[in-house]
Short mmCIF file of C-alpha atoms in Angstrom, two decimals:
data_model
loop_
_atom_site.label_atom_id
_atom_site.label_comp_id
_atom_site.label_asym_id
_atom_site.label_seq_id
_atom_site.Cartn_x
_atom_site.Cartn_y
_atom_site.Cartn_z
CA MET A 1 -41.44 104.46 9.99
CA SER A 2 -44.84 104.46 8.25
CA PHE A 3 -45.38 106.02 4.84
CA LYS A 4 -47.60 108.69 6.40
CA SER A 5 -44.85 109.69 8.81
CA ILE A 6 -42.37 109.76 5.91
CA LEU A 7 -44.60 112.14 4.01
CA GLN A 8 -45.13 114.31 7.07
CA ASP A 9 -41.38 114.41 7.59
CA MET A 10 -40.78 115.49 4.02
CA LYS A 11 -43.44 118.19 4.20
CA GLY A 12 -41.98 119.38 7.47
CA ASP A 13 -38.60 119.87 5.78
CA PHE A 14 -39.59 121.78 2.69
CA GLY A 15 -43.24 122.72 3.22
CA SER A 16 -46.37 121.41 1.69
CA ILE A 17 -45.91 120.95 -2.03
CA SER A 18 -49.24 119.44 -2.98
CA ARG A 19 -50.93 121.27 -5.79
CA LYS A 20 -54.65 121.82 -5.87
CA GLY A 21 -56.51 120.28 -8.77
CA PHE A 22 -55.60 117.87 -11.52
CA GLY A 23 -55.02 120.41 -14.26
CA LEU A 24 -51.66 121.12 -15.88
CA ARG A 25 -50.80 124.78 -16.22
CA SER A 26 -47.76 126.12 -17.97
CA ARG A 27 -47.64 129.07 -15.60
CA SER A 28 -47.56 126.78 -12.59
CA GLN A 29 -44.80 124.86 -14.32
CA ARG A 30 -42.76 128.04 -14.62
CA VAL A 31 -43.34 128.76 -10.94
CA VAL A 32 -42.04 125.32 -10.05
CA GLU A 33 -38.97 125.85 -12.21
CA ASP A 34 -38.33 129.28 -10.72
CA ARG A 35 -38.59 127.92 -7.18
CA SER A 36 -36.61 124.78 -7.87
CA THR A 37 -33.45 126.28 -6.41
CA VAL A 38 -35.34 127.11 -3.21
CA VAL A 39 -36.67 123.57 -2.95
CA VAL A 40 -33.22 122.12 -3.65
CA ASP A 41 -31.71 124.31 -0.92
CA ALA A 42 -34.37 123.09 1.48
CA LEU A 43 -33.60 119.51 0.55
CA LYS A 44 -29.86 120.05 1.06
CA GLN A 45 -30.57 121.12 4.62
CA SER A 46 -32.88 118.19 5.31
CA CYS A 47 -32.24 114.56 6.14
CA TRP A 48 -33.15 113.61 2.58
CA ALA A 49 -30.11 115.32 1.10
CA ASN A 50 -27.67 112.53 1.94
CA MET A 51 -30.00 109.66 1.09
CA PRO A 52 -28.51 107.28 -1.50
CA PRO A 53 -30.39 107.40 -4.84
CA GLU A 54 -31.25 103.71 -4.61
CA LEU A 55 -32.82 104.18 -1.18
CA LEU A 56 -34.70 107.31 -2.32
CA ARG A 57 -36.10 105.41 -5.28
CA ASP A 58 -37.18 102.57 -3.00
CA VAL A 59 -38.98 105.01 -0.68
CA LEU A 60 -40.78 106.66 -3.60
CA MET A 61 -41.74 103.26 -5.01
CA ARG A 62 -43.27 102.28 -1.68
CA ILE A 63 -45.20 105.54 -1.53
CA GLU A 64 -46.52 104.97 -5.07
CA GLU A 65 -47.59 101.42 -4.23
CA SER A 66 -49.33 102.40 -0.99
CA GLU A 67 -51.19 105.46 -2.32
CA CYS A 68 -53.07 103.70 -5.13
CA THR A 69 -56.37 105.59 -4.98
CA TRP A 70 -57.49 109.21 -4.83
CA PRO A 71 -57.38 111.35 -2.76
CA PRO A 72 -54.32 109.74 -1.05
CA ARG A 73 -52.65 109.48 -4.47
CA LYS A 74 -52.11 113.24 -4.39
CA ASN A 75 -49.00 112.41 -2.32
CA VAL A 76 -47.49 110.78 -5.43
CA VAL A 77 -48.12 113.99 -7.39
CA SER A 78 -46.61 115.98 -4.49
CA CYS A 79 -43.43 113.93 -4.59
CA ALA A 80 -43.16 114.53 -8.34
CA GLY A 81 -43.37 118.26 -7.70
CA VAL A 82 -40.47 118.50 -5.27
CA CYS A 83 -37.68 118.94 -7.82
CA ARG A 84 -36.62 117.74 -11.24
CA ASN A 85 -34.76 114.74 -9.86
CA TRP A 86 -37.76 113.51 -7.88
CA ARG A 87 -40.05 114.21 -10.82
CA GLU A 88 -37.97 112.07 -13.19
CA ILE A 89 -37.92 109.22 -10.67
CA MET A 90 -41.70 109.36 -10.18
CA LYS A 91 -42.33 109.52 -13.93
CA ASP A 92 -40.25 106.37 -14.27
CA ILE A 93 -42.02 104.61 -11.39
CA VAL A 94 -45.63 105.48 -12.20
CA LYS A 95 -47.00 103.22 -14.93
CA ASN A 96 -49.46 104.23 -17.65
CA PRO A 97 -53.19 103.66 -16.95
CA GLU A 98 -53.08 100.76 -19.43
CA PHE A 99 -50.92 98.78 -16.99
CA SER A 100 -51.74 100.34 -13.61
CA GLY A 101 -55.40 101.31 -13.99
CA ASN A 102 -54.64 104.61 -12.22
CA LEU A 103 -54.95 108.20 -13.38
CA THR A 104 -52.06 110.00 -11.69
CA PHE A 105 -50.59 112.82 -13.78
CA PRO A 106 -52.49 115.04 -16.26
CA ILE A 107 -50.89 113.23 -19.20
CA SER A 108 -52.73 110.09 -18.01
CA LEU A 109 -55.88 111.61 -19.49
CA LYS A 110 -54.35 111.30 -22.98
CA GLN A 111 -53.18 107.70 -22.49
CA PRO A 112 -55.17 104.48 -23.10
CA GLY A 113 -57.16 103.08 -20.21
CA PRO A 114 -56.63 99.67 -18.60
CA ARG A 115 -57.19 96.39 -20.43
CA GLY A 116 -60.10 94.27 -19.28
CA SER A 117 -61.56 96.72 -16.75
CA LEU A 118 -63.47 99.99 -16.98
CA ILE A 119 -62.39 103.23 -15.35
CA GLN A 120 -65.55 104.64 -13.80
CA CYS A 121 -66.19 108.36 -14.22
CA PHE A 122 -69.17 110.70 -14.24
CA ILE A 123 -70.10 113.93 -16.00
CA LYS A 124 -71.94 116.90 -14.50
CA ARG A 125 -73.76 119.25 -16.86
CA ASN A 126 -74.41 122.92 -16.13
CA ARG A 127 -77.19 124.13 -18.43
CA SER A 128 -76.82 127.80 -17.55
CA THR A 129 -73.13 128.02 -18.41
CA GLN A 130 -73.16 125.30 -21.12
CA THR A 131 -70.27 123.53 -19.41
CA TYR A 132 -69.54 119.87 -18.73
CA HIS A 133 -67.18 118.59 -16.04
CA LEU A 134 -65.67 115.12 -16.00
CA TYR A 135 -64.84 113.51 -12.65
CA LEU A 136 -63.20 110.28 -11.59
CA SER A 137 -65.52 108.23 -9.38
CA LEU A 138 -64.01 107.69 -5.95
CA ASN A 139 -66.78 105.46 -4.61
CA GLN A 140 -70.22 104.16 -5.53
CA ALA A 141 -72.11 106.62 -3.31
CA ALA A 142 -74.66 108.96 -4.86
CA ASN A 143 -72.99 111.97 -3.20
CA ASP A 144 -69.57 111.13 -4.65
CA ASP A 145 -67.76 114.43 -5.28
CA GLY A 146 -65.19 112.71 -7.45
CA LYS A 147 -61.78 113.85 -8.63
CA PHE A 148 -61.92 116.56 -11.30
CA LEU A 149 -60.37 115.51 -14.61
CA LEU A 150 -61.56 117.62 -17.55
CA ALA A 151 -63.92 120.44 -18.44
CA ALA A 152 -65.70 121.31 -21.68
CA LYS A 153 -67.65 124.35 -22.82
CA LYS A 154 -70.21 124.45 -25.61
CA CYS A 155 -69.72 127.24 -28.16
CA ARG A 156 -72.47 127.66 -30.74
CA ARG A 157 -71.56 128.97 -34.17
CA ALA A 158 -73.54 129.73 -37.31
CA THR A 159 -72.84 126.44 -39.07
CA CYS A 160 -71.45 124.20 -36.34
CA THR A 161 -70.99 123.70 -32.61
CA ASP A 162 -67.66 123.45 -30.79
CA TYR A 163 -66.98 121.80 -27.45
CA VAL A 164 -63.68 123.17 -26.16
CA ILE A 165 -61.94 120.77 -23.76
CA SER A 166 -59.52 121.95 -21.07
CA LEU A 167 -57.64 120.67 -18.04
CA ASN A 168 -58.73 123.74 -16.08
CA ALA A 169 -62.37 124.13 -15.03
CA GLU A 170 -61.90 127.88 -14.56
CA ASP A 171 -60.37 128.60 -17.97
CA VAL A 172 -62.05 126.69 -20.80
CA SER A 173 -60.90 128.40 -24.00
CA LYS A 174 -58.69 127.68 -26.99
CA GLY A 175 -56.32 130.44 -25.92
CA SER A 176 -55.70 128.80 -22.56
CA SER A 177 -52.44 126.98 -21.84
CA THR A 178 -54.59 124.10 -20.55
CA TYR A 179 -56.47 123.61 -23.82
CA ILE A 180 -56.03 120.02 -25.01
CA GLY A 181 -58.59 119.61 -27.80
CA LYS A 182 -62.13 120.10 -29.00
CA LEU A 183 -65.16 118.42 -30.53
CA ARG A 184 -66.82 119.99 -33.58
CA SER A 185 -70.21 119.07 -35.05
CA ASN A 186 -71.86 119.81 -38.37
CA PHE A 187 -75.05 121.85 -38.63
CA LEU A 188 -77.38 118.83 -38.37
CA GLY A 189 -75.52 117.33 -35.42
CA THR A 190 -74.97 114.04 -37.25
CA LYS A 191 -71.21 114.20 -37.84
CA PHE A 192 -68.52 115.14 -35.34
CA THR A 193 -64.74 115.45 -35.44
CA VAL A 194 -62.50 115.16 -32.39
CA TYR A 195 -59.42 117.37 -32.59
CA ASP A 196 -56.34 116.92 -30.43
CA ALA A 197 -54.17 119.91 -29.60
CA GLN A 198 -51.06 117.89 -30.41
CA PRO A 199 -50.21 114.92 -32.63
CA PRO A 200 -51.29 111.55 -31.17
CA ASN A 201 -47.72 110.25 -31.19
CA GLY A 202 -46.29 113.54 -29.90
CA GLY A 203 -43.48 113.38 -32.45
CA ALA A 204 -42.20 115.68 -35.12
CA LEU A 205 -44.40 116.63 -38.02
CA THR A 206 -43.63 117.76 -41.52
CA THR A 207 -45.91 120.71 -42.15
CA LYS A 208 -46.63 122.84 -45.14
CA CYS A 209 -46.02 126.54 -44.79
CA HIS A 210 -48.05 128.88 -47.01
CA SER A 211 -45.35 131.42 -47.66
CA SER A 212 -44.14 133.12 -50.81
CA ARG A 213 -40.54 133.03 -49.65
CA PRO A 214 -38.28 130.55 -51.51
CA GLY A 215 -37.35 127.40 -49.65
CA SER A 216 -40.19 127.67 -47.15
CA MET A 217 -42.66 125.22 -48.66
CA LYS A 218 -41.91 122.53 -46.08
CA ARG A 219 -40.29 122.43 -42.70
CA VAL A 220 -39.81 119.87 -40.00
CA SER A 221 -41.05 121.00 -36.61
CA PRO A 222 -39.85 118.73 -33.78
CA ARG A 223 -41.66 120.99 -31.35
CA VAL A 224 -45.22 121.39 -32.56
CA PRO A 225 -47.41 124.21 -31.22
CA ALA A 226 -50.94 123.53 -30.05
CA GLY A 227 -53.11 122.97 -33.09
CA ASN A 228 -56.02 120.89 -34.32
CA TYR A 229 -55.19 117.32 -35.32
CA PRO A 230 -58.25 115.19 -36.17
CA VAL A 231 -58.04 111.93 -34.22
CA SER A 232 -61.61 110.65 -34.46
CA ASN A 233 -64.75 110.98 -36.57
CA ILE A 234 -68.17 110.29 -35.06
CA SER A 235 -71.28 109.83 -37.18
CA TYR A 236 -74.93 109.33 -36.24
CA GLU A 237 -77.30 107.63 -38.67
CA VAL A 238 -80.09 109.90 -39.91
CA ASN A 239 -83.25 108.91 -38.06
CA VAL A 240 -86.00 111.49 -38.43
CA LEU A 241 -88.52 111.33 -35.57
CA GLY A 242 -86.92 108.11 -34.36
CA SER A 243 -88.67 106.04 -37.01
CA ARG A 244 -85.72 103.62 -37.18
CA GLY A 245 -85.52 102.95 -33.46
CA PRO A 246 -82.71 104.07 -31.09
CA ARG A 247 -79.74 106.15 -32.19
CA ARG A 248 -77.08 104.43 -34.22
CA MET A 249 -73.56 105.79 -34.06
CA GLN A 250 -70.14 104.89 -35.34
CA CYS A 251 -66.70 106.18 -34.33
CA ALA A 252 -63.70 105.96 -36.63
CA MET A 253 -60.59 106.29 -34.49
CA ASN A 254 -58.05 107.79 -36.91
CA SER A 255 -55.22 107.55 -34.40
CA ILE A 256 -55.80 103.96 -33.21
CA PRO A 257 -55.09 100.95 -35.45
CA ALA A 258 -57.54 98.07 -35.56
CA SER A 259 -54.66 95.81 -34.56
CA ALA A 260 -54.73 97.44 -31.11
CA MET A 261 -57.56 95.06 -30.22
CA ASP A 262 -55.48 91.99 -31.09
CA PRO A 263 -53.61 90.11 -28.34
CA GLY A 264 -50.33 91.90 -27.93
CA GLY A 265 -51.55 94.92 -29.91
CA SER A 266 -50.78 98.47 -28.82
CA ALA A 267 -52.34 101.90 -29.13
CA PRO A 268 -50.47 105.22 -29.54
CA THR A 269 -49.53 106.65 -26.15
CA GLN A 270 -48.59 110.26 -25.51
CA THR A 271 -45.86 110.66 -22.91
CA GLU A 272 -45.84 114.41 -22.31
CA PHE A 273 -47.74 117.60 -23.06
CA LEU A 274 -46.32 120.05 -25.55
CA VAL A 275 -48.01 123.10 -24.02
CA SER A 276 -44.65 124.77 -23.42
CA ASN A 277 -44.19 124.92 -27.17
CA VAL A 278 -46.83 127.64 -27.38
CA ASP A 279 -44.69 129.85 -25.18
CA SER A 280 -41.66 129.27 -27.40
CA PHE A 281 -43.15 131.58 -30.02
CA SER A 282 -42.86 135.22 -29.12
CA SER A 283 -45.90 136.57 -30.91
CA LEU A 284 -49.52 135.56 -31.29
CA ALA A 285 -49.18 136.62 -34.92
CA PHE A 286 -47.86 133.11 -35.55
CA PHE A 287 -51.39 131.76 -35.27
CA ARG A 288 -52.94 134.47 -37.43
CA SER A 289 -50.35 134.96 -40.14
CA LYS A 290 -50.92 133.17 -43.44
CA SER A 291 -47.18 132.63 -43.74
CA ALA A 292 -47.12 130.41 -40.68
CA ARG A 293 -50.40 128.54 -40.89
CA ILE A 294 -50.09 124.78 -40.59
CA ASP A 295 -51.81 122.87 -43.37
CA ASN A 296 -53.94 120.06 -41.95
CA SER A 297 -55.45 119.09 -45.28
CA GLN A 298 -53.72 115.72 -45.14
CA SER A 299 -54.64 115.03 -41.55
CA GLY A 300 -57.73 113.14 -42.64
CA THR A 301 -55.54 110.21 -43.64
CA LEU A 302 -54.89 107.36 -41.24
CA LEU A 303 -52.56 108.66 -38.57
CA THR A 304 -51.46 105.16 -37.57
CA GLY A 305 -49.95 104.17 -40.92
CA GLN A 306 -51.16 103.81 -44.47
CA ASN A 307 -51.32 100.01 -44.47
CA ASP A 308 -52.96 99.63 -41.07
CA PRO A 309 -56.76 100.07 -40.96
CA MET A 310 -58.17 102.28 -38.26
CA LEU A 311 -60.23 101.06 -35.34
CA VAL A 312 -63.98 101.50 -35.76
CA LEU A 313 -66.39 101.53 -32.83
CA LYS A 314 -70.14 101.07 -33.18
CA ASN A 315 -72.96 101.16 -30.69
CA LYS A 316 -74.14 97.90 -29.20
CA ALA A 317 -77.65 97.17 -30.41
CA PRO A 318 -80.24 97.31 -27.59
CA ARG A 319 -82.98 94.72 -27.25
CA TRP A 320 -86.69 95.43 -27.04
CA HIS A 321 -88.25 94.66 -23.63
CA GLU A 322 -91.87 93.60 -24.06
CA GLN A 323 -92.93 94.20 -20.47
CA LEU A 324 -91.28 97.61 -20.16
CA GLN A 325 -92.07 98.54 -23.76
CA CYS A 326 -88.67 100.13 -24.30
CA TRP A 327 -85.18 99.44 -25.66
CA CYS A 328 -82.79 98.06 -23.03
CA LEU A 329 -79.04 97.62 -22.53
CA ASN A 330 -77.21 96.01 -19.61
CA PHE A 331 -75.17 98.77 -17.94
CA ASN A 332 -74.53 96.64 -14.82
CA GLY A 333 -76.28 99.16 -12.58
CA ARG A 334 -74.28 102.16 -13.80
CA VAL A 335 -77.26 103.78 -15.58
CA THR A 336 -80.60 104.38 -13.86
CA VAL A 337 -82.55 106.78 -16.10
CA ALA A 338 -83.86 105.94 -19.58
CA SER A 339 -82.54 108.38 -22.17
CA VAL A 340 -81.90 108.56 -25.90
CA LYS A 341 -78.35 109.63 -24.98
CA ASN A 342 -77.46 106.29 -23.37
CA PHE A 343 -75.11 104.08 -25.38
CA GLN A 344 -72.45 101.37 -25.33
CA LEU A 345 -69.69 101.11 -27.93
CA VAL A 346 -67.86 97.96 -28.98
CA ALA A 347 -65.12 97.38 -31.54
CA ALA A 348 -66.38 96.48 -35.02
CA MET A 349 -64.44 93.47 -36.32
CA GLU A 350 -64.38 91.82 -39.74
CA ASN A 351 -66.21 88.77 -38.41
CA GLY A 352 -68.70 90.64 -36.26
CA GLU A 353 -68.11 92.76 -33.18
CA HIS A 354 -65.90 92.58 -30.12
CA GLU A 355 -67.78 91.43 -27.04
CA ASN A 356 -66.11 93.79 -24.58
CA VAL A 357 -67.68 97.23 -24.09
CA ILE A 358 -65.04 99.88 -24.79
CA ILE A 359 -67.08 102.80 -23.51
CA GLN A 360 -70.52 103.22 -21.99
CA PHE A 361 -72.42 106.38 -21.20
CA GLY A 362 -75.76 106.87 -19.49
CA LYS A 363 -78.00 109.11 -17.46
CA VAL A 364 -78.36 108.86 -13.68
CA GLY A 365 -79.94 112.24 -12.89
CA LYS A 366 -81.26 115.44 -14.41
CA ASP A 367 -77.76 116.71 -15.18
CA ALA A 368 -75.66 113.75 -14.08
CA PHE A 369 -74.27 111.03 -16.33
CA THR A 370 -71.84 108.14 -15.92
CA MET A 371 -68.94 107.51 -18.30
CA ASP A 372 -66.92 104.30 -18.15
CA TYR A 373 -64.09 103.51 -20.55
CA GLN A 374 -61.15 101.17 -21.06
CA TYR A 375 -58.31 100.40 -23.48
CA PRO A 376 -57.68 101.51 -26.20
CA LEU A 377 -59.50 104.80 -25.50
CA SER A 378 -58.13 107.58 -23.32
CA ALA A 379 -60.20 109.72 -20.95
CA PHE A 380 -59.93 112.62 -23.40
CA GLN A 381 -61.20 110.54 -26.34
CA ALA A 382 -64.01 108.98 -24.28
CA PHE A 383 -65.08 112.39 -22.95
CA ALA A 384 -65.21 113.82 -26.48
CA ILE A 385 -67.33 110.90 -27.70
CA CYS A 386 -69.78 111.39 -24.83
CA LEU A 387 -70.02 115.11 -25.54
CA SER A 388 -71.34 114.27 -29.00
CA SER A 389 -74.35 112.64 -27.37
CA PHE A 390 -75.29 115.91 -25.68
CA ASP A 391 -75.49 117.88 -28.91
CA THR A 392 -78.86 118.56 -30.54
CA LYS A 393 -79.46 116.26 -33.51
CA ILE A 394 -82.00 117.73 -35.88
CA ALA A 395 -81.94 114.74 -38.24
CA CYS A 396 -81.92 112.07 -35.54
CA GLU A 397 -84.80 113.03 -33.25
#
């Protein structure tokens, strides 16, 4: 029996369970939980009910190995959505992007990319709505529709600009259950901070509580609500009227140690979203009350440990082309339009710079841009860094 016939057989027993889109929604999670008993009943009446666990695991492993690219990989996500038992098996089978090179579940967008190879993506900009959509490239064709990954919306303020990042293209707001972070710039557009909606390690935090009640100065919260945890700082060198040549940028990755670039090094990896924690609080007053406001004043310290320096990325210096009379970088055919926004970032080391490009971003059309990234950055971090290139830079242009 082929894998396709196996999938058709499963869908024939309990109905199509594929979910549209890549986004993670807490409401859809609740629907899955509410209908779990119905799915389980359907499974009990099917031929899969009496299958030994070892055989079931083997079947799911074969499906995961055969459906290694999108859109066929949606079958892996469908299997994970059948019931809790199947979901736990698939979560155990599917490897992180660092080891598999695949983006499967939404949490993959918060996990480091593969080592030694770039995940190819592209960004579409909508000027009228001030939105940016990130897609996974499915092929090299110019009409590639791609697989939707993330969405961002630009929100101008009096003294800064925010780029709210969400898993849902239809609901890009901080109040959404699919909100995962944001990018904030200063007034001049020279300094940016990337905020994650949850701690990089996903663990418990000791937070300060501004309350006048005795004994409430500190508390340990193993389940942290969505907040703003600074994970990266991006700075552009002041360059009025471009007198100093192309843009120069530097990214300090607060959540990634410099040792991650060493052989055998590792970067923090989130294993699950904590969006359900927002629903665990009964009132929105939690976010507005002074007595329950989380103090992030110490979040500017190194999140990876006090004795471990953070990873710093800097842009690869372009070379001047005499015949073309312009600055050039080798994007290996991934960038086709000259733009001040184009860049490549490499790891800054004590004895120079790392030769491998960690992330590259460039223009291919009026509102189309490519974004390629690899370990130790995640898709979320790479997307946030690229969004900083879109922002107006008064002191750099």
